[in-house]
Short mmCIF file of N, CA and C and ligand atoms in Angstrom, two decimals:
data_model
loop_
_atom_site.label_atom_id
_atom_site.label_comp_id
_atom_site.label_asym_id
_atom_site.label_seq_id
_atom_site.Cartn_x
_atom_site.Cartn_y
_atom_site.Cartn_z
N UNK K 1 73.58 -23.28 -85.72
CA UNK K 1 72.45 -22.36 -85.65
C UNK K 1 72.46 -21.46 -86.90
N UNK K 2 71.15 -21.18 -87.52
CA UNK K 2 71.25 -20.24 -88.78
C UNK K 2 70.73 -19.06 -88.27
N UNK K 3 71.20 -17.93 -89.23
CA UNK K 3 70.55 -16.47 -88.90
C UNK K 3 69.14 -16.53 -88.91
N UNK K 4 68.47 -16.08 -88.55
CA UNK K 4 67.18 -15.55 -88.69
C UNK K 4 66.77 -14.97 -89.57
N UNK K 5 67.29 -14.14 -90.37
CA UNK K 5 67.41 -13.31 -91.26
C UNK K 5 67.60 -14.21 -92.88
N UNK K 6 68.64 -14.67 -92.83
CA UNK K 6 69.27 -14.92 -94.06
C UNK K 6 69.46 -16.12 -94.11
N UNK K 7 69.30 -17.29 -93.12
CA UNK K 7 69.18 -18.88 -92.96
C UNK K 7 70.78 -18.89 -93.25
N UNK K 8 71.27 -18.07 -93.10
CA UNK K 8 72.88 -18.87 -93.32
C UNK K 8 73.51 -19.60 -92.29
N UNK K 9 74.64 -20.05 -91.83
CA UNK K 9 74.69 -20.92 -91.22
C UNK K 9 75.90 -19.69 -90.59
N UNK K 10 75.17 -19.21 -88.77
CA UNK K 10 76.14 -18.46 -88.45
C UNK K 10 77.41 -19.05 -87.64
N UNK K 11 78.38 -17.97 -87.12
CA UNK K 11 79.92 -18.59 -86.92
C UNK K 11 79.91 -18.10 -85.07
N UNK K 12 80.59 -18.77 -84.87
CA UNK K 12 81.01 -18.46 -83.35
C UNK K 12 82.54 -17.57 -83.10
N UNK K 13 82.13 -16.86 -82.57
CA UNK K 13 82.98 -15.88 -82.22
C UNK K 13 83.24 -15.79 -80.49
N UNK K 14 84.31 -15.64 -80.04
CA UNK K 14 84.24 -15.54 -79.00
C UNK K 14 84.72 -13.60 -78.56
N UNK K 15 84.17 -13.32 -77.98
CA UNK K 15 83.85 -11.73 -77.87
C UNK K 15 84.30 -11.15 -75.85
N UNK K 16 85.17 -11.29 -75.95
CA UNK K 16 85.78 -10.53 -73.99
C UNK K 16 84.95 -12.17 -73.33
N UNK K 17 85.69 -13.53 -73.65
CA UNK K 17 85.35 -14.32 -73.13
C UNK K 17 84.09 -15.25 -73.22
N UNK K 18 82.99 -14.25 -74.05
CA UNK K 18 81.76 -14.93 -74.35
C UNK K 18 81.56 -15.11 -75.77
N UNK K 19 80.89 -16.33 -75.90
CA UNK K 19 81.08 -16.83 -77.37
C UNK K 19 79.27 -16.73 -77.67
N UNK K 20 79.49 -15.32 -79.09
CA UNK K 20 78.49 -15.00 -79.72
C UNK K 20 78.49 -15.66 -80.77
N UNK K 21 77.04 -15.72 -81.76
CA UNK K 21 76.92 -16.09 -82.94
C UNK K 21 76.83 -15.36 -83.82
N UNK K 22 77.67 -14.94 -84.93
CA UNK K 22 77.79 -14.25 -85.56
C UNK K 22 77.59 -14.51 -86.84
N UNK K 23 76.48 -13.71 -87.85
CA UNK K 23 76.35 -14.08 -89.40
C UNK K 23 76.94 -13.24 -90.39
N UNK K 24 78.12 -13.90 -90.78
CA UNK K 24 78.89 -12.91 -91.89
C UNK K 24 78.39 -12.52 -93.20
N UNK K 25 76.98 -13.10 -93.61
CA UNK K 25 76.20 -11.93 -94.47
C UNK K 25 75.53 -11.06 -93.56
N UNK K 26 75.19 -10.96 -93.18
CA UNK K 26 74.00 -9.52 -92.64
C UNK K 26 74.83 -8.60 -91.66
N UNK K 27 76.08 -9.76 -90.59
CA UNK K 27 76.71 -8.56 -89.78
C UNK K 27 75.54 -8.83 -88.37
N UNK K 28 74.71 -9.16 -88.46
CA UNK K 28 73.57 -9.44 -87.29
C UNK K 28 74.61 -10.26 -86.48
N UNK K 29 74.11 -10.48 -85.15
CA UNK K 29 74.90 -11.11 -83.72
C UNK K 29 73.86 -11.48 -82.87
N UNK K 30 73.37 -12.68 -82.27
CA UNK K 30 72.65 -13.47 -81.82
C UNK K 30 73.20 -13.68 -80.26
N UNK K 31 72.87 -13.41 -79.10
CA UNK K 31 73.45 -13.74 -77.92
C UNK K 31 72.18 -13.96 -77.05
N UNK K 32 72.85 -15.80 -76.61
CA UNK K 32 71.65 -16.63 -75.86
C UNK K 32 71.67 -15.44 -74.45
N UNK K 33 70.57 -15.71 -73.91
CA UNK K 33 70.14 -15.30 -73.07
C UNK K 33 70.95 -15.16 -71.57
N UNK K 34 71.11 -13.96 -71.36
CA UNK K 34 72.36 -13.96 -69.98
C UNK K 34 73.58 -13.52 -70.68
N UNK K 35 74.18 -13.20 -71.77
CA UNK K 35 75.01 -13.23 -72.47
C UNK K 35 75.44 -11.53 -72.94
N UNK K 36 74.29 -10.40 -73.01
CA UNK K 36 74.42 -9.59 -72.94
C UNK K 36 74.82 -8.69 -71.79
N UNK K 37 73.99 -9.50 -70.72
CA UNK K 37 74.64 -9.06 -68.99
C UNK K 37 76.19 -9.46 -68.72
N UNK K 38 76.61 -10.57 -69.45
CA UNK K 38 78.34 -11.20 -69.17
C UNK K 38 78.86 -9.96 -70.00
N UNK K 39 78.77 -9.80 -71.19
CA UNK K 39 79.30 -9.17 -71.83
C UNK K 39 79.36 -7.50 -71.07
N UNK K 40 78.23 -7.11 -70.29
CA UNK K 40 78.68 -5.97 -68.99
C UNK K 40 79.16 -6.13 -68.23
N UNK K 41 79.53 -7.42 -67.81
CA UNK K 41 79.84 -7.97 -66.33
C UNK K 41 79.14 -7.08 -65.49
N UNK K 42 77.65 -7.46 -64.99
CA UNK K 42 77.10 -6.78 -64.09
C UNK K 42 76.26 -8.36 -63.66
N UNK K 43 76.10 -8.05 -62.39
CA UNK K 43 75.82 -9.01 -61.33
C UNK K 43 74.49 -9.00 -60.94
N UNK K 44 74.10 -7.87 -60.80
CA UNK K 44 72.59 -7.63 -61.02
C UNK K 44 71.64 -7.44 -61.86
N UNK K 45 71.84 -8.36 -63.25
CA UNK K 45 71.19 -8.45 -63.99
C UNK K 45 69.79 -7.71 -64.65
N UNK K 46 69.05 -8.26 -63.74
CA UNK K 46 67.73 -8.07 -63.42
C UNK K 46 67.58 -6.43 -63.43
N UNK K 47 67.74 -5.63 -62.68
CA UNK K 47 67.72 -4.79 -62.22
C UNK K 47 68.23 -3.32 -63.12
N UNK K 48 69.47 -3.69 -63.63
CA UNK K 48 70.36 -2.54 -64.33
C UNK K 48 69.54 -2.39 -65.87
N UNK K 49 70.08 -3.81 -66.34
CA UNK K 49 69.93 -3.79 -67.81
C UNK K 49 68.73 -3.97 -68.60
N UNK K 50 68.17 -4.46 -67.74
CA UNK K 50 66.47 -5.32 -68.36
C UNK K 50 65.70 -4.25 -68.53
N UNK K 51 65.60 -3.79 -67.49
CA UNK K 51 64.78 -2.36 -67.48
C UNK K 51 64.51 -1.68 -68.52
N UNK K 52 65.59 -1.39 -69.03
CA UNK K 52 66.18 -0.16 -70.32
C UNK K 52 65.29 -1.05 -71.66
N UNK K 53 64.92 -2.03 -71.57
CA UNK K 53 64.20 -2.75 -72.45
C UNK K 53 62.70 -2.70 -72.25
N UNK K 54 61.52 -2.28 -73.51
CA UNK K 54 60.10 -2.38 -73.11
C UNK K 54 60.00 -3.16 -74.76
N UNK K 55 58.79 -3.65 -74.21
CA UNK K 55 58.13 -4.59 -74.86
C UNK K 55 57.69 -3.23 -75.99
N UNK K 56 57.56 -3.52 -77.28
CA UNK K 56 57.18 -2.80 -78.30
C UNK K 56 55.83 -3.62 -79.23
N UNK K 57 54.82 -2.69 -79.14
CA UNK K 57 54.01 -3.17 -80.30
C UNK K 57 53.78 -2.62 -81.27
N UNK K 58 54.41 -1.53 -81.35
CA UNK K 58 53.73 -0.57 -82.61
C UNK K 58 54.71 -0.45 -83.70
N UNK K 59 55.83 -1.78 -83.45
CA UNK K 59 57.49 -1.44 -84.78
C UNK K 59 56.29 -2.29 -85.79
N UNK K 60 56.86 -1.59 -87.33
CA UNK K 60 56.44 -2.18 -88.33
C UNK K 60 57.78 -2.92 -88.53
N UNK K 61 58.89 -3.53 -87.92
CA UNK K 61 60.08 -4.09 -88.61
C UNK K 61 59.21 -5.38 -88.73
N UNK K 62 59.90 -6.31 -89.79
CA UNK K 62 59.47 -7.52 -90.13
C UNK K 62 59.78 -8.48 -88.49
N UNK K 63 58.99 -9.34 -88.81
CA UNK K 63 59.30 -10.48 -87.48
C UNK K 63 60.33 -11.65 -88.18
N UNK K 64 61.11 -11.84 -86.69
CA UNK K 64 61.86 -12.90 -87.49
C UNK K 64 61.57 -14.38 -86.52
N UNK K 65 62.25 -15.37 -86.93
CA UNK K 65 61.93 -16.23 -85.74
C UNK K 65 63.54 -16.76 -85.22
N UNK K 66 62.60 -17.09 -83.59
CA UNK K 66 64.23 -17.45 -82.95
C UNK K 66 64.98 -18.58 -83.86
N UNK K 67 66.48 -18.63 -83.79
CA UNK K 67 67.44 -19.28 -84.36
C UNK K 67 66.65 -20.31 -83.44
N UNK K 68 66.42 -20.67 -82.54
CA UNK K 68 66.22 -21.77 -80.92
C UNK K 68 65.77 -22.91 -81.57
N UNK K 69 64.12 -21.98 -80.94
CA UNK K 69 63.42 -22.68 -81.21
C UNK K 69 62.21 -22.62 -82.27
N UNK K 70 62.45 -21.71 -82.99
CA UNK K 70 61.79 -20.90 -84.20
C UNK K 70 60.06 -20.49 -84.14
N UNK K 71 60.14 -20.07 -82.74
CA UNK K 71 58.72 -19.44 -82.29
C UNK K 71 59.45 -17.82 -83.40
N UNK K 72 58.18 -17.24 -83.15
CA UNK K 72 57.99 -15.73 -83.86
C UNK K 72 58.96 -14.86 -82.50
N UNK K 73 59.97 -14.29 -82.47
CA UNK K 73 60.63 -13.04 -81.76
C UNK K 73 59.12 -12.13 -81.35
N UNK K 74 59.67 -11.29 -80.07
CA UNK K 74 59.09 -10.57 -80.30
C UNK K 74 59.98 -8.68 -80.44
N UNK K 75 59.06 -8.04 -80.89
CA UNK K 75 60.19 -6.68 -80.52
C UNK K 75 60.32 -5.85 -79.25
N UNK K 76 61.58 -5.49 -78.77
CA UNK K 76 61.52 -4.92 -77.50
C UNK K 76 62.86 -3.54 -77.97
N UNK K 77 62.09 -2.64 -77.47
CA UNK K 77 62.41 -0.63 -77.92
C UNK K 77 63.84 -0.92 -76.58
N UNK K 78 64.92 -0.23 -77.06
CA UNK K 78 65.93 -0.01 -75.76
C UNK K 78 65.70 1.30 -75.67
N UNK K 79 65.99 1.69 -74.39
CA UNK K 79 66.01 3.17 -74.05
C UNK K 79 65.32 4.32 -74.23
N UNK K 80 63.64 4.06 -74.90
CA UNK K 80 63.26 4.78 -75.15
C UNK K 80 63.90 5.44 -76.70
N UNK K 81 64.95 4.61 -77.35
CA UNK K 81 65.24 4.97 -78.51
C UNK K 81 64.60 4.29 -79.67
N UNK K 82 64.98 4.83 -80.89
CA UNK K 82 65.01 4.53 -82.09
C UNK K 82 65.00 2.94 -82.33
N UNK K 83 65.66 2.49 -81.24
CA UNK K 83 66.64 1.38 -81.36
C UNK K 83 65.54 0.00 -81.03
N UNK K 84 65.27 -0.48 -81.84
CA UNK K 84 64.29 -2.08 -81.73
C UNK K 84 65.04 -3.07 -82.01
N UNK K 85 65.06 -4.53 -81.16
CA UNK K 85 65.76 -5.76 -81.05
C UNK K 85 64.69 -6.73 -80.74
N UNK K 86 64.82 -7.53 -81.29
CA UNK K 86 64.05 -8.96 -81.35
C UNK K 86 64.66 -9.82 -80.11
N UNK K 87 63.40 -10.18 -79.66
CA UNK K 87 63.93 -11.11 -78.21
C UNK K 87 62.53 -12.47 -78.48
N UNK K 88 63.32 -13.67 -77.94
CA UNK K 88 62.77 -14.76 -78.35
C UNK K 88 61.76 -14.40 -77.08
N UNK K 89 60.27 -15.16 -77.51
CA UNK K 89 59.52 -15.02 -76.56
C UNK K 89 59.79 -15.93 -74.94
N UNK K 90 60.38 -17.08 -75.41
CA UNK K 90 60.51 -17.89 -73.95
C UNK K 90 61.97 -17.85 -73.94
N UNK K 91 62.19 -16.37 -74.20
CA UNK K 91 63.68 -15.90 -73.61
C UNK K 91 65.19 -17.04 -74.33
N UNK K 92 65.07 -17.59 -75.35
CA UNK K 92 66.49 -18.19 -75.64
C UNK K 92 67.19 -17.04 -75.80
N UNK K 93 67.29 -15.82 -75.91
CA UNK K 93 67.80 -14.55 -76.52
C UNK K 93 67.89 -13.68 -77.34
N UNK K 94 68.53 -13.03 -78.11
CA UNK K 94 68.15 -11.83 -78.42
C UNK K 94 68.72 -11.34 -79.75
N UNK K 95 68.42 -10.81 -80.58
CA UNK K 95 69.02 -10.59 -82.07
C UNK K 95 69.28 -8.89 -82.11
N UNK K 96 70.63 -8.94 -82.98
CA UNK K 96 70.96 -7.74 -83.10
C UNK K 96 71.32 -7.48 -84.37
N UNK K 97 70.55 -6.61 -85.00
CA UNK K 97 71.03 -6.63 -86.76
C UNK K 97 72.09 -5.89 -86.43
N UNK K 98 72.68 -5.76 -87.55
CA UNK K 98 73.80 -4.84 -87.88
C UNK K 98 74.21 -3.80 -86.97
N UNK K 99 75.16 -3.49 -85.96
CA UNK K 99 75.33 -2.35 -85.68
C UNK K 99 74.25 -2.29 -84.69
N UNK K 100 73.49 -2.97 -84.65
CA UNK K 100 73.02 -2.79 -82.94
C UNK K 100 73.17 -3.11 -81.64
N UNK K 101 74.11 -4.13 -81.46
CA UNK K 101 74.99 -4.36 -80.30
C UNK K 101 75.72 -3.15 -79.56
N UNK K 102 76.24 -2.31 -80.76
CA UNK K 102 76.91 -1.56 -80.70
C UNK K 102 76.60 -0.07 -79.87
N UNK K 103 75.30 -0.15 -80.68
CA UNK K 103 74.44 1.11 -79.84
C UNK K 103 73.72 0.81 -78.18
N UNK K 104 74.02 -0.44 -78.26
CA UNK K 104 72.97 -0.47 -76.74
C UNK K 104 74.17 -0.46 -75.92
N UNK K 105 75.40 -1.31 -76.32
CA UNK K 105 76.68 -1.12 -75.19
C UNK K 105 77.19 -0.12 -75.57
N UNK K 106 77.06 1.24 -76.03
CA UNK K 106 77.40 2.54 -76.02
C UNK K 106 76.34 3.72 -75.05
N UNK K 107 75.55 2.83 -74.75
CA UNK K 107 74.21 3.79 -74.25
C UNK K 107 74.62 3.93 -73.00
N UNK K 108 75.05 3.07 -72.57
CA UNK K 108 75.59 2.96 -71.06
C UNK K 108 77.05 2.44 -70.80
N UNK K 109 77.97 2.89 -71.21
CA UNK K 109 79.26 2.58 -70.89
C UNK K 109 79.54 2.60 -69.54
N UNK K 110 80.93 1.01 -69.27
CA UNK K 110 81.37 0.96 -68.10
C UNK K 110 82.71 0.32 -68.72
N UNK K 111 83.45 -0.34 -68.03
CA UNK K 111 84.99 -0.95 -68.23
C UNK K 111 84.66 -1.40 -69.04
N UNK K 112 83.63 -2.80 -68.91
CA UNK K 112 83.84 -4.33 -69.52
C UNK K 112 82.87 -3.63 -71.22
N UNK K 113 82.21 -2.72 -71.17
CA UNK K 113 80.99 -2.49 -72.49
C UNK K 113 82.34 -1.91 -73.02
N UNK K 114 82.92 -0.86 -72.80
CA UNK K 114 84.09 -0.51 -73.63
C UNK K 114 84.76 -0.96 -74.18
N UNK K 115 84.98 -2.15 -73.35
CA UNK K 115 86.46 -3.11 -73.91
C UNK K 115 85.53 -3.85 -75.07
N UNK K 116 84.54 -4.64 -75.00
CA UNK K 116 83.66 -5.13 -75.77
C UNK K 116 83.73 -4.16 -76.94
N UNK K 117 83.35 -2.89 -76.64
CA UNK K 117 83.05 -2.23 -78.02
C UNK K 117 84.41 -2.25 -78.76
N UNK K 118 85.24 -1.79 -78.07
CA UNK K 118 86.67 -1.71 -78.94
C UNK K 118 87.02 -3.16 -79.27
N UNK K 119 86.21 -4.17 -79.30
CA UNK K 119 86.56 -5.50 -79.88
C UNK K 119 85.51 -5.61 -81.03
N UNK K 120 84.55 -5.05 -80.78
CA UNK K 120 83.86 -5.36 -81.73
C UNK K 120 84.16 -4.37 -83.08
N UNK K 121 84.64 -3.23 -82.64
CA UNK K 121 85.21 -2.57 -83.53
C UNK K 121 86.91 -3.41 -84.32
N UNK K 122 87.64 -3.53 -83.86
CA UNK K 122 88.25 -4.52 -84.81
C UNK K 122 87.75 -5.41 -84.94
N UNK K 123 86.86 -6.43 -84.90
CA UNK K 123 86.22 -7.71 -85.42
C UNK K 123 85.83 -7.00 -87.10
N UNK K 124 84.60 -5.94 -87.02
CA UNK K 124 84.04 -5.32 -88.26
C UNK K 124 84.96 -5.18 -88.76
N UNK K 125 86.52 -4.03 -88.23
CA UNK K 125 87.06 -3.40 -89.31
C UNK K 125 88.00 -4.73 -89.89
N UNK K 126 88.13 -5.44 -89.54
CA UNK K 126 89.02 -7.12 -89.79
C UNK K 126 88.29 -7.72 -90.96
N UNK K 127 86.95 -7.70 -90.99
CA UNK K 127 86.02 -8.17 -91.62
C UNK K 127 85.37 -7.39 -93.31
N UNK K 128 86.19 -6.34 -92.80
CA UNK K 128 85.68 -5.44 -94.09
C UNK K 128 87.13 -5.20 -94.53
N UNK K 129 88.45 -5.41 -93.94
CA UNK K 129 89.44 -5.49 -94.94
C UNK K 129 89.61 -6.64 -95.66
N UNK K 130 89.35 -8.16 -94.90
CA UNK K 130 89.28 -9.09 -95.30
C UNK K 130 87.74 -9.22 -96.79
N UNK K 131 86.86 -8.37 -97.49
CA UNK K 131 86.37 -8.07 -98.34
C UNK K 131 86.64 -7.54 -99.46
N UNK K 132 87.66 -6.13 -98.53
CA UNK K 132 88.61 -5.88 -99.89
C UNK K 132 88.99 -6.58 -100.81
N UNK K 133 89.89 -7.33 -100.27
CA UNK K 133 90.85 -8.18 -101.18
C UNK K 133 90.18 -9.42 -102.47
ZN1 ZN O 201 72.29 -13.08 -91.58
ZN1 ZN O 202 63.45 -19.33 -78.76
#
């Protein structure tokens, strides 16, 4: 699968058991659909997490298209924030540029979003010493 973004050819990572796609130019993270709920371990899907997501029409961010099936994304606002993420229209899942994974499993912390974050935090900082050199 390539980024959306940058057509590179992204890497699989496996992340608290679930294996994301990850593009080591942009730092963006791609997780098929259902994959953001594993990564909470929450059971009620539907109900908790979806919600916190509205359909957005008024982002000027560029459109990208799904890695999938390369229909046009569309944008969906979390939380009433700042914060806009591209979601494939017939749901294959969901794109996260840079550093935005980060902010939506910080918005609502529980066990499993914590442990996630403190992985994803050494993944980056692993990734930016491995640049140094
Ligand atoms: Zn990329
Ligand atoms: Zn798609």
């Amino acid at each position: 699968m390539n980024c959306p973004i940058c057509k590179e050819p992204m890497i699989i990572l496996e992340l608290n058991r679930v294996e994301i796609d990850y593009c080591p130019v942009c730092s963006g993270i791609w997780l098929d659909e259902g994959e953001l709920e594993l990564l909470y371990s929450i059971d009620n899907t539907e109900s908790e997490l979806k919600k916190l997501f509205r359909e957005s029409n008024d982002s000027k961010e560029k459109s990208f298209k799904c890695p999938v099936c390369r229909k046009k994304m569309i944008k969906i606002r979390f939380n009433n924030t700042e914060l806009i993420i591209d979601k494939c229209p017939v749901n294959h899942g969901l794109w996260f540029n840079k550093g935005e994974l980060e902010k939506v499993l910080s918005a609502k912390t529980n066990q499993s979003s914590q442990k996630v974050l403190s992985l994803l935090k050494e993944m980056f900082s692993y990734n930016k010493s491995q640049e140094a050199e």
